Amino acid sequence: MISFHERFPGITVATVSNRYATAEASLYGAHVLSYRPEGGDDLLFMSSASAFEPGKPIRGGIPLCFPWFGPRFDDPSMPQHGFARTSQWKVVSCEDSPEGSTLVLGLSDDHETRRMWPHSFAAALSIGVGTSLTVSFSVTNTGDGAFTFTDALHTYLNIPDIGSARVLGLEGADYFDRVGAGAPAASGDPWPRKRQDGELSFTGETDRVYLTDADRTLSDRKAGLKTIIKSDGFPDCVAWNPGETKGRNIADLGEGEWRRFACVETGAVFGHAITVEPGATAYQAMTIGKGR
Ligand code: BG6
């Protein structure tokens, strides 16, 4: 079952509930706010200090970064992570089936989006709530010329404590280390390239672009937590946690909450921009589920 109500001025939230799970998603930003498998904890983290106000991004859940990821190095006046997360999306369809429920939201270009990104597009974000959470993103080029975009599902995963969280599945992958780095280098690797040795643990500020689409697992062995993330069509994995110093300075993060999440994001970022020809559609998907 899917129902809608305006939780804050300008923020309408869809509540999805079925025998497998409950989830919430905001039409503002096409933003998944929570996903709770039946009888379990929320797999997603939400900041207790997040803004829920048109014009401001929501801190937690699954922000959608599109049509660019990170800052626009060519134009710093443009919003970080694109405009999708601060746009009002429309409901395209709601459906219940024996496997769960699916909500599809849509966004297309208008005067304001063309001012920031001069292209005609129709984007759809589909949120499938069942024994796992499947978020699919499609972008159709409705204009006359090809365009490119970068994007990410900037997933904030709920964890008891960052100190005991590990990410498995990135072993041996190359990554760009963005901590302390500014704009990307003009040629060659954009940031220092390193190789992941063993599991990823978060020992301080972490901001890395892993060049891999392998399945990954966020685990906390002490707490018995295992969250499995699979991606399709997203070539990169971004791992981010601000660490204590930066975490304290993030105004829309509750006190000490930097310890309570790890962002393990699926994306097509920086050097992996996706090109869409006129009339064509790019398709990507991510599935998150509880492991045993
Ligand atoms: C991550 C980036 O994905 O998002 C970080 O790699 C960034 O560099 C972080 O700080 C949070 O971004 P924002 O705009 O939501 O505060």
XYZ file of C-alpha atoms in Angstrom, residues 41-172:
132
model
C 15.891 -1.938 11.842
C 16.051 0.789 9.249
C 18.886 0.048 6.831
C 19.168 3.784 6.141
C 20.393 6.590 8.375
C 18.563 9.912 8.677
C 20.086 12.921 10.431
C 18.051 14.199 13.381
C 18.993 17.744 12.287
C 18.160 17.413 8.595
C 16.327 20.266 6.926
C 12.989 19.327 5.367
C 12.563 22.508 3.453
C 12.336 23.169 -0.281
C 15.636 24.607 -1.503
C 17.746 22.638 0.991
C 19.031 19.077 0.569
C 17.898 16.350 2.965
C 20.754 14.818 5.032
C 20.361 11.042 5.147
C 18.439 8.335 3.290
C 19.281 8.201 -0.412
C 19.892 11.593 -2.005
C 19.938 11.391 -5.801
C 22.865 13.327 -7.291
C 22.051 14.287 -10.901
C 22.945 15.579 -13.487
C 26.318 15.995 -11.893
C 28.039 14.510 -8.890
C 30.017 16.739 -6.494
C 30.773 20.374 -7.199
C 30.710 21.804 -10.729
C 34.411 22.597 -10.978
C 33.700 24.729 -14.081
C 31.084 26.823 -12.244
C 31.143 26.871 -8.419
C 27.877 28.847 -8.334
C 26.020 25.669 -9.347
C 24.566 23.475 -6.571
C 26.727 20.631 -5.259
C 25.480 17.222 -6.527
C 23.128 18.736 -9.129
C 19.519 19.851 -8.919
C 17.609 16.547 -8.718
C 17.814 16.384 -4.916
C 16.282 19.856 -4.559
C 13.589 19.507 -7.250
C 9.933 18.617 -6.821
C 9.258 15.293 -8.582
C 5.872 14.074 -9.803
C 4.224 10.752 -9.092
C 4.227 8.672 -12.283
C 2.759 5.450 -10.888
C 2.136 3.381 -7.732
C 1.677 -0.356 -7.851
C 1.329 -3.264 -5.444
C 2.243 -6.765 -6.587
C 2.909 -10.115 -4.865
C 6.625 -9.141 -4.684
C 6.035 -5.773 -3.010
C 5.221 -2.196 -3.989
C 6.709 0.148 -6.561
C 6.535 3.911 -6.637
C 7.798 5.706 -9.746
C 8.632 9.414 -9.660
C 9.440 11.603 -12.644
C 11.267 14.828 -13.428
C 11.734 16.586 -16.735
C 13.467 19.753 -17.817
C 11.943 23.170 -17.302
C 13.132 26.752 -17.489
C 15.059 26.450 -14.194
C 16.813 23.138 -14.978
C 17.790 24.378 -18.474
C 19.393 27.448 -16.884
C 21.727 25.093 -14.953
C 22.005 22.304 -17.514
C 20.874 23.170 -21.058
C 19.327 19.838 -22.029
C 15.890 18.271 -22.526
C 15.396 15.115 -20.507
C 12.829 12.891 -18.817
C 14.137 11.140 -15.701
C 12.337 8.454 -13.695
C 13.265 7.083 -10.293
C 11.574 3.824 -9.414
C 11.521 2.714 -5.764
C 10.748 -0.971 -5.321
C 9.976 -2.031 -1.746
C 10.029 -5.769 -1.103
C 12.394 -8.215 0.588
C 15.042 -5.745 -0.598
C 14.964 -2.125 -1.718
C 15.542 -1.590 -5.426
C 16.093 1.915 -6.726
C 16.223 2.209 -10.518
C 17.061 5.386 -12.344
C 16.461 6.073 -16.015
C 17.256 9.164 -18.041
C 15.810 9.689 -21.528
C 17.220 12.288 -23.856
C 14.168 14.148 -25.219
C 16.235 16.754 -27.061
C 18.060 16.982 -30.404
C 21.690 16.656 -29.286
C 23.611 14.134 -27.187
C 24.301 15.022 -23.532
C 26.439 13.597 -20.754
C 25.754 13.408 -17.039
C 27.303 12.068 -13.864
C 25.198 10.823 -10.970
C 25.019 8.843 -7.732
C 22.624 7.263 -5.301
C 24.295 8.806 -2.263
C 23.176 6.123 0.191
C 23.557 6.823 3.939
C 23.682 3.387 5.581
C 22.723 3.036 9.213
C 25.460 1.642 11.486
C 25.876 1.371 15.256
C 29.350 2.951 15.179
C 31.721 3.971 12.394
C 34.669 2.553 14.373
C 33.500 -1.030 13.901
C 32.023 -0.695 10.392
C 33.770 -2.435 7.494
C 33.050 -2.536 3.776
C 33.783 -5.827 2.048
C 33.961 -6.244 -1.717
C 36.315 -3.372 -2.490
C 39.476 -5.413 -1.833
C 42.085 -4.894 -4.558
